[in-house]
Coordinates of C-alpha atoms and ligand atoms in Angstrom, one line a residue:
M123 CA 189.1 170.8 107.2
G124 CA 189.4 170.1 110.9
P125 CA 187.2 168.0 113.1
A126 CA 183.5 168.6 112.9
A127 CA 180.9 169.4 115.5
I128 CA 177.5 167.7 115.0
G129 CA 174.1 167.5 116.6
V130 CA 173.0 164.1 117.9
D131 CA 169.4 163.3 119.0
F132 CA 169.6 160.0 121.0
G133 CA 165.9 159.2 121.2
T134 CA 164.1 156.6 123.1
S135 CA 162.8 155.1 119.9
N136 CA 164.7 156.8 117.1
S137 CA 168.1 158.6 116.8
A138 CA 169.5 161.0 114.3
A139 CA 172.5 163.2 113.5
A140 CA 172.8 166.5 111.6
V141 CA 175.4 169.1 110.8
L142 CA 175.5 172.7 109.6
S143 CA 176.3 172.9 105.9
G144 CA 175.9 176.0 103.7
G145 CA 174.1 177.8 106.5
R146 CA 171.5 175.0 106.9
A147 CA 171.1 172.0 109.2
V148 CA 171.5 169.0 107.0
M149 CA 170.7 165.4 108.1
I150 CA 173.6 162.9 108.2
P151 CA 172.0 159.6 107.0
L152 CA 173.0 157.0 109.6
E153 CA 171.4 154.2 107.5
A154 CA 171.1 154.0 103.8
G155 CA 168.1 156.0 102.6
R156 CA 166.8 157.0 106.0
E157 CA 167.1 160.2 108.0
T158 CA 166.7 158.5 111.4
L159 CA 167.5 155.1 112.7
P160 CA 165.8 153.0 115.4
T161 CA 167.5 153.2 118.8
A162 CA 168.0 149.5 118.9
V163 CA 171.0 147.3 119.7
F164 CA 171.5 143.6 119.0
L165 CA 174.4 141.8 120.5
D166 CA 174.9 139.0 118.0
Y167 CA 176.3 136.0 119.8
A168 CA 177.2 134.0 116.7
A169 CA 179.0 136.8 114.9
R170 CA 180.3 138.3 118.1
A171 CA 179.3 141.7 116.8
T172 CA 177.1 144.6 117.9
L173 CA 174.4 145.6 115.4
I174 CA 172.4 148.9 115.7
G175 CA 169.3 150.4 114.1
S176 CA 167.3 148.5 111.5
A177 CA 170.0 145.7 111.3
A178 CA 169.5 145.1 115.0
V179 CA 165.7 145.0 114.6
G180 CA 166.1 142.6 111.6
A181 CA 168.4 140.2 113.6
M182 CA 165.9 140.1 116.4
I183 CA 162.9 139.4 114.1
E184 CA 165.0 136.7 112.3
G185 CA 165.4 135.1 115.7
R186 CA 169.2 135.1 115.6
D187 CA 171.0 134.1 118.8
G188 CA 171.8 137.1 120.9
R189 CA 170.3 139.9 123.0
F190 CA 168.1 142.7 121.6
M191 CA 167.5 146.0 123.4
R192 CA 165.4 149.0 122.7
A193 CA 164.4 152.1 124.7
L194 CA 167.7 152.1 126.5
K195 CA 167.3 155.8 127.1
S196 CA 164.7 155.0 129.6
I197 CA 167.2 153.2 131.9
L198 CA 169.5 156.3 132.2
G199 CA 169.6 157.5 135.8
T200 CA 168.3 154.2 137.2
P201 CA 170.3 151.6 139.1
L202 CA 169.8 149.2 136.2
A203 CA 172.1 151.4 134.0
R204 CA 175.3 150.5 136.0
E205 CA 174.6 146.9 136.8
R206 CA 177.1 144.6 135.1
R207 CA 175.6 141.7 133.2
Q208 CA 177.0 138.8 131.3
F209 CA 176.4 138.9 127.5
L210 CA 178.0 135.7 126.2
N211 CA 181.7 136.3 126.8
R212 CA 181.4 140.0 127.9
R213 CA 180.4 141.6 131.1
L214 CA 178.8 145.0 130.2
T215 CA 176.7 147.6 131.8
L216 CA 173.8 149.1 129.8
L217 CA 175.8 152.4 129.7
D218 CA 178.5 150.4 127.9
I219 CA 175.9 149.4 125.4
V220 CA 174.6 152.9 124.9
A221 CA 178.2 154.0 124.4
E222 CA 178.6 151.3 121.7
F223 CA 175.5 152.6 119.9
L224 CA 176.9 156.2 120.0
T225 CA 180.3 155.1 118.9
E226 CA 178.8 153.6 115.8
V227 CA 176.7 156.8 115.2
R228 CA 180.0 158.8 115.4
A229 CA 181.8 156.4 113.1
R230 CA 179.0 156.6 110.5
A231 CA 178.9 160.4 110.7
E232 CA 182.7 160.5 110.2
A233 CA 182.4 158.2 107.2
T234 CA 179.7 160.4 105.6
L235 CA 181.4 163.7 106.3
G236 CA 184.8 162.4 105.4
R237 CA 186.4 164.0 108.5
P238 CA 186.8 163.4 112.2
V239 CA 183.8 164.2 114.5
D240 CA 184.9 165.1 118.0
R241 CA 182.3 167.5 119.3
V242 CA 178.6 167.1 119.8
V243 CA 175.6 169.1 120.9
A244 CA 173.4 166.3 122.3
G245 CA 169.7 166.4 122.9
R246 CA 168.3 165.7 126.4
P247 CA 164.7 165.7 127.6
V248 CA 163.9 168.6 129.9
R249 CA 163.3 165.9 132.5
F250 CA 164.3 162.2 132.1
H251 CA 162.4 161.4 135.3
S252 CA 159.3 163.5 136.1
A253 CA 159.4 163.8 139.8
D254 CA 162.9 163.0 141.0
P255 CA 165.5 165.7 140.5
V256 CA 168.3 163.5 141.7
R257 CA 167.5 160.7 139.3
N258 CA 167.1 163.3 136.6
A259 CA 170.6 164.7 137.2
K260 CA 172.0 161.2 137.4
A261 CA 170.5 160.4 134.0
A262 CA 172.1 163.5 132.4
E263 CA 175.5 162.4 134.0
D264 CA 175.0 158.8 132.6
L265 CA 174.3 160.2 129.1
A266 CA 177.3 162.5 129.2
E267 CA 179.5 159.5 130.2
C268 CA 178.2 157.5 127.3
Y269 CA 179.0 160.3 124.8
A270 CA 182.5 160.6 126.4
M271 CA 183.0 156.8 126.1
A272 CA 181.9 157.0 122.5
G273 CA 184.9 159.3 121.7
F274 CA 183.3 162.7 121.7
R275 CA 185.9 165.1 123.2
E276 CA 183.4 167.8 123.9
V277 CA 179.7 167.3 124.8
R278 CA 177.2 170.1 125.3
F279 CA 173.5 169.4 126.1
L280 CA 170.5 171.2 124.8
A281 CA 166.9 170.5 125.9
E282 CA 165.2 168.7 123.0
P283 CA 162.2 171.0 122.7
E284 CA 164.5 174.1 122.8
A285 CA 166.5 172.6 119.9
A286 CA 163.2 172.1 118.0
A287 CA 162.2 175.7 118.7
R288 CA 165.4 176.9 117.1
A289 CA 164.9 174.7 114.0
T290 CA 161.3 175.8 113.6
G291 CA 162.2 179.4 112.7
V292 CA 161.2 182.6 114.3
G293 CA 157.7 183.1 113.0
S294 CA 155.6 185.7 114.8
G295 CA 154.1 185.8 118.2
L296 CA 154.4 183.3 121.0
G297 CA 155.3 179.7 119.9
L298 CA 154.9 176.4 121.8
I299 CA 156.8 173.3 120.9
V300 CA 154.9 170.1 121.9
D301 CA 157.3 167.2 121.5
I302 CA 155.7 163.9 122.3
G303 CA 158.3 161.2 121.7
G304 CA 158.9 157.6 122.7
G305 CA 159.9 158.2 126.3
T306 CA 159.1 161.8 127.2
S307 CA 156.8 164.7 126.4
D308 CA 158.7 168.0 126.3
F309 CA 157.5 171.6 125.9
T310 CA 159.1 174.9 125.1
L311 CA 157.4 178.3 125.0
F312 CA 159.4 180.8 123.0
E313 CA 159.1 184.1 121.2
P314 CA 161.0 185.9 118.4
A315 CA 164.1 187.8 119.6
E316 CA 166.6 190.0 117.9
R317 CA 168.7 187.1 116.9
G318 CA 166.7 184.0 116.5
I319 CA 164.4 183.0 119.4
R320 CA 164.2 183.5 123.1
V321 CA 163.1 180.6 125.3
I322 CA 160.5 181.7 127.9
A323 CA 159.9 178.4 129.6
S324 CA 160.6 174.7 129.2
H325 CA 159.0 171.7 130.9
G326 CA 158.7 168.0 130.5
I327 CA 157.3 164.7 131.8
R328 CA 158.4 161.1 131.5
L329 CA 155.5 159.9 129.3
G330 CA 155.7 158.9 125.7
G331 CA 154.9 156.3 123.0
T332 CA 156.6 153.5 124.8
D333 CA 154.3 154.1 127.8
F334 CA 151.3 154.1 125.4
D335 CA 152.5 150.8 124.1
R336 CA 152.8 149.5 127.7
M337 CA 149.3 150.7 128.6
L338 CA 147.7 149.2 125.5
S339 CA 149.6 145.9 126.1
L340 CA 148.5 145.7 129.7
A341 CA 144.9 146.5 128.9
R342 CA 144.3 144.3 125.8
V343 CA 147.2 141.8 125.3
M344 CA 148.6 140.7 128.7
P345 CA 145.2 139.3 129.8
L346 CA 145.5 136.9 126.8
L347 CA 148.8 135.7 128.3
G348 CA 147.2 135.1 131.7
M349 CA 147.4 138.4 133.5
G350 CA 144.5 138.7 136.0
G351 CA 143.9 134.9 135.9
Q352 CA 143.7 132.7 139.0
L353 CA 146.1 130.0 140.3
R354 CA 145.3 127.1 142.6
N355 CA 147.0 127.4 146.0
E356 CA 150.0 125.0 146.2
L357 CA 149.0 123.9 149.7
G358 CA 145.4 123.5 150.5
P359 CA 142.3 124.6 148.7
G360 CA 141.6 128.1 147.4
L361 CA 142.8 130.4 144.6
H362 CA 145.0 133.4 144.2
V363 CA 145.6 135.9 141.4
V364 CA 148.7 135.4 139.3
P365 CA 151.4 138.0 140.3
Q366 CA 151.4 141.1 138.1
A367 CA 155.0 142.3 138.1
L368 CA 156.2 140.1 135.2
F369 CA 153.4 141.3 132.9
H370 CA 154.4 144.9 133.6
E371 CA 158.0 144.1 132.6
L372 CA 156.9 142.1 129.5
A373 CA 154.9 145.2 128.4
S374 CA 157.8 147.6 129.0
W375 CA 160.2 147.9 126.1
E376 CA 163.3 148.6 128.2
K377 CA 162.7 145.6 130.6
I378 CA 162.0 142.8 128.1
A379 CA 165.6 141.8 127.5
F380 CA 166.1 141.0 131.1
L381 CA 163.2 138.7 131.6
Y382 CA 164.7 135.7 130.0
S383 CA 166.3 133.6 132.8
P384 CA 165.9 130.1 134.0
A385 CA 164.3 131.3 137.3
T386 CA 161.6 133.2 135.4
L387 CA 161.0 130.3 133.1
R388 CA 160.6 127.9 136.1
E389 CA 158.2 130.3 137.7
V390 CA 155.9 130.8 134.7
R391 CA 155.9 127.0 134.1
L392 CA 154.7 126.6 137.7
W393 CA 152.0 129.1 137.2
A394 CA 150.8 127.3 134.1
R395 CA 150.5 124.1 136.1
Q396 CA 148.6 125.8 138.8
A397 CA 146.4 127.8 136.5
V398 CA 142.6 127.5 136.5
E399 CA 142.8 128.5 132.9
P400 CA 146.1 126.9 131.7
R401 CA 145.7 127.9 128.1
R402 CA 146.5 131.6 128.6
L403 CA 149.4 131.1 130.9
G404 CA 150.7 128.4 128.5
R405 CA 151.1 131.3 126.0
L406 CA 153.1 133.2 128.5
V407 CA 155.4 130.1 128.9
S408 CA 156.0 130.1 125.1
V409 CA 156.8 133.8 125.1
I410 CA 159.4 133.4 127.8
E411 CA 160.7 130.1 126.5
D412 CA 161.1 131.3 122.9
E413 CA 162.1 134.9 123.9
M414 CA 159.2 136.5 122.0
G415 CA 158.7 139.5 124.3
H416 CA 160.0 142.0 121.7
D417 CA 157.9 140.4 119.0
V418 CA 154.8 140.9 121.2
A419 CA 155.8 144.6 121.9
F420 CA 156.4 145.2 118.1
A421 CA 153.0 143.7 117.4
V422 CA 151.3 146.0 119.9
E423 CA 153.1 149.1 118.5
A424 CA 152.2 148.2 115.0
A425 CA 148.5 147.7 116.0
K426 CA 148.6 151.1 117.7
L427 CA 149.8 152.8 114.5
A428 CA 147.2 150.9 112.4
A429 CA 144.3 151.7 114.8
N430 CA 145.4 155.3 114.8
D431 CA 145.7 155.6 111.0
H432 CA 143.0 153.2 109.8
G433 CA 140.5 152.9 112.6
S434 CA 141.6 149.4 113.7
G435 CA 144.6 147.1 113.7
A436 CA 145.3 143.5 114.6
V437 CA 147.9 142.7 117.2
D438 CA 149.5 139.9 115.3
L439 CA 150.4 137.3 118.0
S440 CA 150.4 134.3 115.6
M441 CA 154.0 133.6 116.6
V442 CA 152.7 132.8 120.0
E443 CA 149.6 130.8 118.9
T444 CA 148.2 130.3 115.4
G445 CA 145.3 132.6 114.7
L446 CA 145.8 134.7 117.9
R447 CA 145.2 138.2 116.5
P448 CA 143.2 140.4 118.9
V449 CA 141.9 143.6 117.3
L450 CA 142.7 147.1 118.6
A451 CA 140.0 149.5 117.6
A452 CA 140.2 153.3 117.5
A453 CA 137.8 153.2 120.5
D454 CA 140.4 151.1 122.5
L455 CA 143.0 153.7 121.7
A456 CA 140.7 156.5 122.7
E457 CA 139.9 154.8 126.0
V458 CA 143.4 153.6 127.0
L459 CA 145.1 156.8 125.9
A460 CA 142.7 159.3 127.4
P461 CA 144.4 159.4 130.8
P462 CA 148.0 160.0 129.4
A463 CA 146.6 162.5 126.9
W464 CA 145.1 164.4 129.8
Q465 CA 148.4 164.3 131.7
I466 CA 150.0 165.9 128.6
G467 CA 147.4 168.6 128.7
L468 CA 148.1 169.3 132.4
A469 CA 151.9 169.5 131.7
I470 CA 151.2 172.0 128.9
G471 CA 149.1 174.0 131.4
E472 CA 152.1 173.9 133.8
T473 CA 154.4 175.1 131.1
L474 CA 152.3 178.1 130.4
G475 CA 151.6 178.7 134.1
T476 CA 155.2 179.1 135.1
A477 CA 155.5 181.8 132.4
G478 CA 152.2 183.5 133.3
V479 CA 151.0 183.0 129.8
S480 CA 147.4 182.2 128.9
P481 CA 146.5 179.8 126.1
Q482 CA 144.8 182.6 124.2
D483 CA 148.2 184.3 123.9
V484 CA 149.9 181.4 122.1
A485 CA 150.0 182.1 118.3
R486 CA 151.5 178.9 117.1
V487 CA 151.7 175.3 118.4
I488 CA 154.3 173.2 116.7
F489 CA 153.9 169.4 117.0
V490 CA 157.1 167.4 117.2
G491 CA 157.8 163.7 117.9
G492 CA 156.2 160.5 116.6
S493 CA 153.5 160.3 119.3
S494 CA 152.2 163.7 118.4
L495 CA 150.7 161.9 115.4
L496 CA 148.3 160.1 117.7
G497 CA 144.7 161.3 117.4
A498 CA 144.1 161.1 121.2
V499 CA 147.1 163.4 121.8
D500 CA 146.5 165.8 118.9
R501 CA 142.9 166.4 119.9
Q502 CA 143.8 167.0 123.5
V503 CA 146.4 169.6 122.6
R504 CA 144.2 171.4 120.0
A505 CA 141.4 171.7 122.4
L506 CA 143.6 173.8 124.7
F507 CA 144.4 176.5 122.2
P508 CA 141.4 178.1 120.6
A509 CA 143.4 180.9 118.9
A510 CA 146.5 179.2 117.8
A511 CA 147.7 178.0 114.4
F512 CA 148.9 174.4 114.4
E513 CA 152.0 173.2 112.5
R514 CA 153.5 169.8 112.0
S515 CA 156.3 169.3 109.5
D516 CA 159.5 167.5 110.4
V517 CA 158.2 165.6 113.5
F518 CA 161.2 163.2 113.5
T519 CA 164.0 165.6 112.6
A520 CA 163.2 169.1 114.1
V521 CA 165.1 168.3 117.3
V522 CA 168.3 167.2 115.6
R523 CA 168.3 170.1 113.1
G524 CA 168.2 172.5 116.0
L525 CA 171.0 170.6 117.7
A526 CA 173.1 171.0 114.5
L527 CA 172.4 174.7 114.5
A528 CA 173.7 174.9 118.1
A529 CA 176.7 172.8 117.3
A530 CA 177.9 175.3 114.8
E531 CA 178.0 178.0 117.4
T532 CA 181.2 177.1 119.1
Ligands
ATP88 N1 152.5 157.6 112.6 C1 152.6 157.5 114.0 N2 151.4 157.6 114.7 C2 151.5 157.5 116.1 N3 152.6 157.2 116.8 C3 153.7 157.1 116.1 C4 153.8 157.2 114.6 N4 155.0 157.0 114.2 C5 155.8 156.8 115.4 N5 155.0 156.8 116.4 C6 155.4 156.6 117.8 O1 156.3 157.6 118.2 C7 157.2 157.2 119.1 C8 158.6 157.6 118.6 O2 158.7 158.9 118.4 P1 160.0 159.7 118.3 O3 160.9 159.1 117.3 O4 159.7 161.1 118.2 O5 160.6 159.4 119.8 P2 162.1 159.6 120.3 O6 162.6 160.9 119.8 O7 162.9 158.4 119.9 O8 161.8 159.6 121.9 P3 162.2 160.7 123.0 O9 162.3 162.0 122.4 O10 161.0 160.6 123.9 O11 163.4 160.2 123.6 C9 157.1 155.7 119.2 O12 156.4 155.3 120.4 C10 156.2 155.3 118.0 O13 155.4 154.2 118.3
MG89 MG1 162.6 162.8 120.6

């Protein structure tokens, strides 16, 4: 057998690969016993190795010496992507790091399939950046370059919700894919056609689970680390509010890795000295000093899932301060996630609007993506479609299965 063509879904939070086998799209396990792997990288400084997936997350949690990165897809198309940075003895751009991740994905697929893999149909969001077509095009270029660096000789892109539509099967009547992922929300309206499906309209916005994590963190956790607190003026009497930017970065998955610098540490230590309430900013100093930003973000995400599934969840910040475990309740989720859920509803309206289709005409709505499991999102979407049947099966793998189907058509 010659070289293989596979489908790869490089997601903001999770990635996956699949291939056509016996007429079906079959997952290529990239980690033992799992169909998907976390889109995470750990540059291990002691071992001088690059770890990906669960191994990367494990190394970060253990507190090994190195740099952990997650949500790297979000930086595609931004100036950050091509900035060179020093990582121990290597100077790398973030695109180099994405390429290392994809190189490892390709190597693991080759090992599983027992033959070379040199072609890929890769997923891409309809829009990486909602309102900026130049940045959007740049992001697609960046991602193409990463796949090329990873050794894929031929790269074709397919919009993620269109791939999911293919995998979903023809069904009857108008179908709508609602893919709410980690970084973007993507929509495809489709109908049955002579061979497979016909795409009527696709649309997307840059809004997903990592944004929900950021919003929850800013609303309920960052205030406990001093956000919104007051500092005494250095010269003369009077107070001013502690600057906000750092809290936004600490709450954003893709920015956390770049916060740890001597300059930032000096600054937050100064704030703690000037603080009216030094205890809270003291916690911020610990987070920056001990590089616990990702631990905080994981704690927020875990509490989000627990609050969604069980009605409440503690944000376990005991690594920052013993006993610090603020509770996120379902009501917090409902309140904080109402505006983004509304935005998703609006974007769905735009998708239908461009096609001149009314919600009444949609026969099936297919939920895809991890964040479609959030009650706040689910309720918002269901309310829009009084006449539709709702389906949710392989939320984490529908996209990559569709990419594998497309990869076989070359
Ligand atoms: N059970 C769940 N309930 C709610 N949210 C969940 C659940 N499981 C995962 N998530 C959230 O779903 C998001 C990841 O979803 P998914 O894997 O579909 O994204 P992705 O494909 O990596 O991202 P994108 O397609 O936007 O690039 C994360 O933000 C995660 O917190
Ligand atoms: Mg996705």
